[in-house]
Amino acid sequence: MIDLATALAQLPLVAILRGIRSDEIEAAADVLVEAGFRLVEVPLNSPDPLVTIEKLARRVGDRAIVGAGTVLTVGQVAEVQDAGGAMIVSPNTDVAVIAESARRGLVSLPGYFTPSEAFAALAAGASGLKLFPAEAASPAVVKAQRAVLPKDVPLLAVGGISPTNMEPWRQAGADGFGLGSALYKVGLSTAEIAANARAFARAWAEMEGRA
């Protein structure tokens, strides 16, 4: 498995596959990794998420960091690791979940919205920070928070992100993004997932090329 710094350096985009079924995950994982994705999460409010994570880890766990989203309890952290997951993503700042993830050596990307939540998450051992929901904030918020947050802490904007609106966030100091329905939603074919993944990867590369 690659580490977080390597994954972010290759392509700092997290694929959020909310609602995906276990019989779809291997084909989706293949096209995501082929497009350059190195961070893939299956939210726990998806059908049979632990089965899906287990299949995902077996399929691409040597090439990508895989894990769960919408992790809300300490017990779920253990379940995700037992299924082969190496990444714990939450919508909220729960210091117990963060600390347990860190104790187990897992990547911890908790959701936060305020500086107080961000610093509480870091004190508990978070690997990075997920600004959520980003559509309720703005790039100006990221710029202001970046002035006080540690420079080496990855900050990912999540919520409402598309290939066309990443650049203002990036210029404000976001290190990457979590991608939901603009990348995957229930009912998309593998070909459609692949096309969306390539569009995001291409948009990131073009944006970085202009930097």
mmCIF file of C-alpha atoms in Angstrom:
data_model
loop_
_atom_site.group_PDB
_atom_site.id
_atom_site.type_symbol
_atom_site.label_atom_id
_atom_site.label_comp_id
_atom_site.label_asym_id
_atom_site.label_seq_id
_atom_site.Cartn_x
_atom_site.Cartn_y
_atom_site.Cartn_z
ATOM 1 C CA MET A 1 0.000 0.000 0.000
ATOM 2 C CA ILE A 2 1.185 3.516 -0.708
ATOM 3 C CA ASP A 3 1.272 6.135 2.024
ATOM 4 C CA LEU A 4 -0.841 9.285 2.182
ATOM 5 C CA ALA A 5 1.905 11.658 1.079
ATOM 6 C CA THR A 6 2.597 9.548 -2.018
ATOM 7 C CA ALA A 7 -1.091 9.238 -2.859
ATOM 8 C CA LEU A 8 -1.646 12.973 -2.563
ATOM 9 C CA ALA A 9 1.455 13.712 -4.642
ATOM 10 C CA GLN A 10 0.190 11.493 -7.448
ATOM 11 C CA LEU A 11 -3.413 12.756 -7.495
ATOM 12 C CA PRO A 12 -4.956 14.430 -4.428
ATOM 13 C CA LEU A 13 -8.528 13.505 -5.246
ATOM 14 C CA VAL A 14 -10.623 11.172 -3.104
ATOM 15 C CA ALA A 15 -13.221 9.105 -4.944
ATOM 16 C CA ILE A 16 -16.375 8.943 -2.795
ATOM 17 C CA LEU A 17 -18.457 5.995 -3.989
ATOM 18 C CA ARG A 18 -21.614 6.505 -1.967
ATOM 19 C CA GLY A 19 -24.216 3.853 -2.716
ATOM 20 C CA ILE A 20 -22.017 1.564 -4.783
ATOM 21 C CA ARG A 21 -22.791 -2.158 -4.604
ATOM 22 C CA SER A 22 -20.259 -4.881 -3.909
ATOM 23 C CA ASP A 23 -20.802 -6.386 -7.364
ATOM 24 C CA GLU A 24 -19.866 -3.050 -8.975
ATOM 25 C CA ILE A 25 -16.797 -2.136 -6.962
ATOM 26 C CA GLU A 26 -14.077 -4.058 -8.782
ATOM 27 C CA ALA A 27 -14.869 -2.621 -12.204
ATOM 28 C CA ALA A 28 -15.186 0.882 -10.738
ATOM 29 C CA ALA A 29 -11.914 0.500 -8.838
ATOM 30 C CA ASP A 30 -10.098 -0.568 -11.991
ATOM 31 C CA VAL A 31 -11.129 2.497 -13.991
ATOM 32 C CA LEU A 32 -10.472 4.869 -11.097
ATOM 33 C CA VAL A 33 -6.938 3.600 -10.547
ATOM 34 C CA GLU A 34 -6.320 3.604 -14.300
ATOM 35 C CA ALA A 35 -7.332 7.294 -14.352
ATOM 36 C CA GLY A 36 -4.801 8.019 -11.612
ATOM 37 C CA PHE A 37 -6.898 7.913 -8.437
ATOM 38 C CA ARG A 38 -5.026 6.734 -5.353
ATOM 39 C CA LEU A 39 -7.653 7.415 -2.658
ATOM 40 C CA VAL A 40 -10.995 5.589 -2.722
ATOM 41 C CA GLU A 41 -13.690 5.525 -0.043
ATOM 42 C CA VAL A 42 -16.912 3.579 0.314
ATOM 43 C CA PRO A 43 -19.271 5.400 2.711
ATOM 44 C CA LEU A 44 -20.713 3.117 5.370
ATOM 45 C CA ASN A 45 -24.255 4.102 4.410
ATOM 46 C CA SER A 46 -23.788 2.206 1.134
ATOM 47 C CA PRO A 47 -25.204 -1.313 0.612
ATOM 48 C CA ASP A 48 -23.054 -3.983 2.339
ATOM 49 C CA PRO A 49 -20.178 -1.521 2.756
ATOM 50 C CA LEU A 50 -17.778 -3.822 4.593
ATOM 51 C CA VAL A 51 -18.106 -6.504 1.907
ATOM 52 C CA THR A 52 -17.508 -3.823 -0.717
ATOM 53 C CA ILE A 53 -14.453 -2.471 1.123
ATOM 54 C CA GLU A 54 -13.021 -5.971 1.430
ATOM 55 C CA LYS A 55 -13.345 -6.521 -2.312
ATOM 56 C CA LEU A 56 -11.960 -3.042 -3.006
ATOM 57 C CA ALA A 57 -8.916 -3.646 -0.818
ATOM 58 C CA ARG A 58 -8.187 -6.966 -2.486
ATOM 59 C CA ARG A 59 -8.539 -5.429 -5.935
ATOM 60 C CA VAL A 60 -6.461 -2.237 -5.641
ATOM 61 C CA GLY A 61 -5.158 -2.044 -2.082
ATOM 62 C CA ASP A 62 -1.585 -2.394 -3.315
ATOM 63 C CA ARG A 63 -1.961 0.647 -5.574
ATOM 64 C CA ALA A 64 -4.357 2.920 -3.704
ATOM 65 C CA ILE A 65 -5.414 3.802 -0.169
ATOM 66 C CA VAL A 66 -8.899 2.409 0.299
ATOM 67 C CA GLY A 67 -11.280 2.776 3.194
ATOM 68 C CA ALA A 68 -14.599 4.004 4.453
ATOM 69 C CA GLY A 69 -16.501 7.248 4.612
ATOM 70 C CA THR A 70 -19.264 8.308 7.002
ATOM 71 C CA VAL A 71 -17.457 6.546 9.862
ATOM 72 C CA LEU A 72 -19.216 7.703 13.013
ATOM 73 C CA THR A 73 -18.160 5.347 15.834
ATOM 74 C CA VAL A 74 -15.039 3.796 17.281
ATOM 75 C CA GLY A 75 -16.534 0.361 16.632
ATOM 76 C CA GLN A 76 -16.844 1.125 12.945
ATOM 77 C CA VAL A 77 -13.140 1.990 12.778
ATOM 78 C CA ALA A 78 -12.296 -1.555 13.860
ATOM 79 C CA GLU A 79 -14.787 -3.045 11.407
ATOM 80 C CA VAL A 80 -13.306 -1.102 8.507
ATOM 81 C CA GLN A 81 -9.761 -2.177 9.369
ATOM 82 C CA ASP A 82 -10.871 -5.795 9.734
ATOM 83 C CA ALA A 83 -12.352 -5.551 6.222
ATOM 84 C CA GLY A 84 -9.003 -4.371 4.849
ATOM 85 C CA GLY A 85 -9.614 -0.632 4.885
ATOM 86 C CA ALA A 86 -6.728 1.703 5.626
ATOM 87 C CA MET A 87 -8.513 5.073 5.564
ATOM 88 C CA ILE A 88 -11.195 6.477 7.882
ATOM 89 C CA VAL A 89 -13.207 9.453 6.610
ATOM 90 C CA SER A 90 -15.953 11.130 8.639
ATOM 91 C CA PRO A 91 -18.354 14.012 8.058
ATOM 92 C CA ASN A 92 -17.645 15.346 11.550
ATOM 93 C CA THR A 93 -14.919 15.994 14.113
ATOM 94 C CA ASP A 94 -15.224 13.104 16.570
ATOM 95 C CA VAL A 95 -11.996 13.007 18.566
ATOM 96 C CA ALA A 96 -12.607 9.443 19.751
ATOM 97 C CA VAL A 97 -12.946 8.166 16.170
ATOM 98 C CA ILE A 98 -9.871 10.146 15.109
ATOM 99 C CA ALA A 99 -7.772 8.924 18.026
ATOM 100 C CA GLU A 100 -8.761 5.295 17.450
ATOM 101 C CA SER A 101 -7.926 5.596 13.750
ATOM 102 C CA ALA A 102 -4.514 7.041 14.608
ATOM 103 C CA ARG A 103 -3.911 4.357 17.253
ATOM 104 C CA ARG A 104 -4.531 1.686 14.645
ATOM 105 C CA GLY A 105 -2.192 3.338 12.146
ATOM 106 C CA LEU A 106 -4.968 4.258 9.733
ATOM 107 C CA VAL A 107 -5.244 7.384 7.613
ATOM 108 C CA SER A 108 -7.694 9.704 9.387
ATOM 109 C CA LEU A 109 -9.481 12.382 7.356
ATOM 110 C CA PRO A 110 -12.200 13.855 9.565
ATOM 111 C CA GLY A 111 -14.673 16.472 8.480
ATOM 112 C CA TYR A 112 -14.387 19.927 10.012
ATOM 113 C CA PHE A 113 -15.812 23.380 9.370
ATOM 114 C CA THR A 114 -14.300 25.745 11.928
ATOM 115 C CA PRO A 115 -10.748 26.398 13.134
ATOM 116 C CA SER A 116 -11.724 25.017 16.553
ATOM 117 C CA GLU A 117 -12.775 21.728 14.964
ATOM 118 C CA ALA A 118 -9.657 21.651 12.804
ATOM 119 C CA PHE A 119 -7.288 22.028 15.744
ATOM 120 C CA ALA A 120 -9.258 19.515 17.839
ATOM 121 C CA ALA A 121 -8.954 17.015 14.991
ATOM 122 C CA LEU A 122 -5.218 17.571 14.662
ATOM 123 C CA ALA A 123 -4.704 17.235 18.413
ATOM 124 C CA ALA A 124 -6.501 13.876 18.276
ATOM 125 C CA GLY A 125 -4.171 12.625 15.542
ATOM 126 C CA ALA A 126 -5.835 13.408 12.208
ATOM 127 C CA SER A 127 -3.728 12.773 9.110
ATOM 128 C CA GLY A 128 -5.442 15.566 7.215
ATOM 129 C CA LEU A 129 -8.568 17.716 7.244
ATOM 130 C CA LYS A 130 -11.727 17.559 5.178
ATOM 131 C CA LEU A 131 -13.555 20.884 4.884
ATOM 132 C CA PHE A 132 -17.189 19.812 4.707
ATOM 133 C CA PRO A 133 -19.529 20.877 3.301
ATOM 134 C CA ALA A 134 -17.384 23.070 1.091
ATOM 135 C CA GLU A 135 -20.394 24.482 -0.734
ATOM 136 C CA ALA A 136 -21.408 26.153 2.532
ATOM 137 C CA ALA A 137 -17.992 27.836 2.751
ATOM 138 C CA SER A 138 -15.847 29.546 0.120
ATOM 139 C CA PRO A 139 -12.248 29.721 -1.083
ATOM 140 C CA ALA A 140 -11.899 32.821 1.108
ATOM 141 C CA VAL A 141 -12.616 30.652 4.150
ATOM 142 C CA VAL A 142 -9.837 28.266 3.135
ATOM 143 C CA LYS A 143 -7.422 31.141 2.642
ATOM 144 C CA ALA A 144 -8.183 32.508 6.113
ATOM 145 C CA GLN A 145 -7.870 29.094 7.749
ATOM 146 C CA ARG A 146 -4.652 28.352 5.893
ATOM 147 C CA ALA A 147 -3.087 31.386 7.587
ATOM 148 C CA VAL A 148 -3.319 29.610 10.950
ATOM 149 C CA LEU A 149 -3.330 25.880 10.169
ATOM 150 C CA PRO A 150 -0.001 24.001 10.019
ATOM 151 C CA LYS A 151 1.415 24.223 6.500
ATOM 152 C CA ASP A 152 2.120 20.500 6.272
ATOM 153 C CA VAL A 153 -1.450 19.407 7.060
ATOM 154 C CA PRO A 154 -3.351 18.304 3.931
ATOM 155 C CA LEU A 155 -6.618 20.202 3.533
ATOM 156 C CA LEU A 156 -9.226 18.714 1.223
ATOM 157 C CA ALA A 157 -12.392 20.541 0.170
ATOM 158 C CA VAL A 158 -15.406 18.246 -0.078
ATOM 159 C CA GLY A 159 -18.919 19.025 -1.283
ATOM 160 C CA GLY A 160 -20.055 20.504 -4.566
ATOM 161 C CA ILE A 161 -16.702 20.040 -6.315
ATOM 162 C CA SER A 162 -16.629 19.630 -10.104
ATOM 163 C CA PRO A 163 -13.833 19.644 -12.709
ATOM 164 C CA THR A 164 -14.636 23.285 -13.468
ATOM 165 C CA ASN A 165 -14.590 24.816 -9.973
ATOM 166 C CA MET A 166 -11.450 23.389 -8.333
ATOM 167 C CA GLU A 167 -9.063 26.175 -9.248
ATOM 168 C CA PRO A 168 -10.264 28.941 -6.862
ATOM 169 C CA TRP A 169 -10.084 26.486 -3.968
ATOM 170 C CA ARG A 170 -6.619 25.379 -4.992
ATOM 171 C CA GLN A 171 -5.391 28.963 -5.246
ATOM 172 C CA ALA A 172 -6.789 29.646 -1.767
ATOM 173 C CA GLY A 173 -4.764 26.798 -0.275
ATOM 174 C CA ALA A 174 -6.742 23.569 -0.666
ATOM 175 C CA ASP A 175 -4.397 20.635 -1.260
ATOM 176 C CA GLY A 176 -6.985 18.413 -2.890
ATOM 177 C CA PHE A 177 -10.632 17.436 -3.050
ATOM 178 C CA GLY A 178 -13.167 14.787 -2.178
ATOM 179 C CA LEU A 179 -15.435 14.013 -5.108
ATOM 180 C CA GLY A 180 -18.991 12.800 -4.707
ATOM 181 C CA SER A 181 -21.861 12.853 -7.165
ATOM 182 C CA ALA A 182 -19.916 14.634 -9.900
ATOM 183 C CA LEU A 183 -17.707 11.532 -10.041
ATOM 184 C CA TYR A 184 -20.024 8.727 -9.007
ATOM 185 C CA LYS A 185 -23.709 8.322 -8.281
ATOM 186 C CA VAL A 186 -25.891 5.277 -8.173
ATOM 187 C CA GLY A 187 -26.791 4.027 -11.627
ATOM 188 C CA LEU A 188 -23.728 5.188 -13.531
ATOM 189 C CA SER A 189 -22.082 2.676 -15.828
ATOM 190 C CA THR A 190 -18.417 1.778 -15.538
ATOM 191 C CA ALA A 191 -17.784 3.745 -18.729
ATOM 192 C CA GLU A 192 -19.445 6.834 -17.240
ATOM 193 C CA ILE A 193 -17.409 6.517 -14.039
ATOM 194 C CA ALA A 194 -14.254 6.216 -16.132
ATOM 195 C CA ALA A 195 -15.133 9.302 -18.169
ATOM 196 C CA ASN A 196 -15.827 11.340 -15.025
ATOM 197 C CA ALA A 197 -12.594 10.147 -13.406
ATOM 198 C CA ARG A 198 -10.551 11.108 -16.455
ATOM 199 C CA ALA A 199 -12.230 14.530 -16.566
ATOM 200 C CA PHE A 200 -11.274 15.227 -12.954
ATOM 201 C CA ALA A 201 -7.723 13.965 -13.404
ATOM 202 C CA ARG A 202 -7.300 16.029 -16.564
ATOM 203 C CA ALA A 203 -8.700 19.147 -14.887
ATOM 204 C CA TRP A 204 -6.266 18.733 -11.982
ATOM 205 C CA ALA A 205 -3.297 18.254 -14.328
ATOM 206 C CA GLU A 206 -4.236 21.278 -16.405
ATOM 207 C CA MET A 207 -4.732 23.415 -13.299
ATOM 208 C CA GLU A 208 -1.364 22.406 -11.870
ATOM 209 C CA GLY A 209 0.265 23.030 -15.214
ATOM 210 C CA ARG A 210 -0.907 26.629 -15.084
ATOM 211 C CA ALA A 211 0.355 27.151 -11.530
#
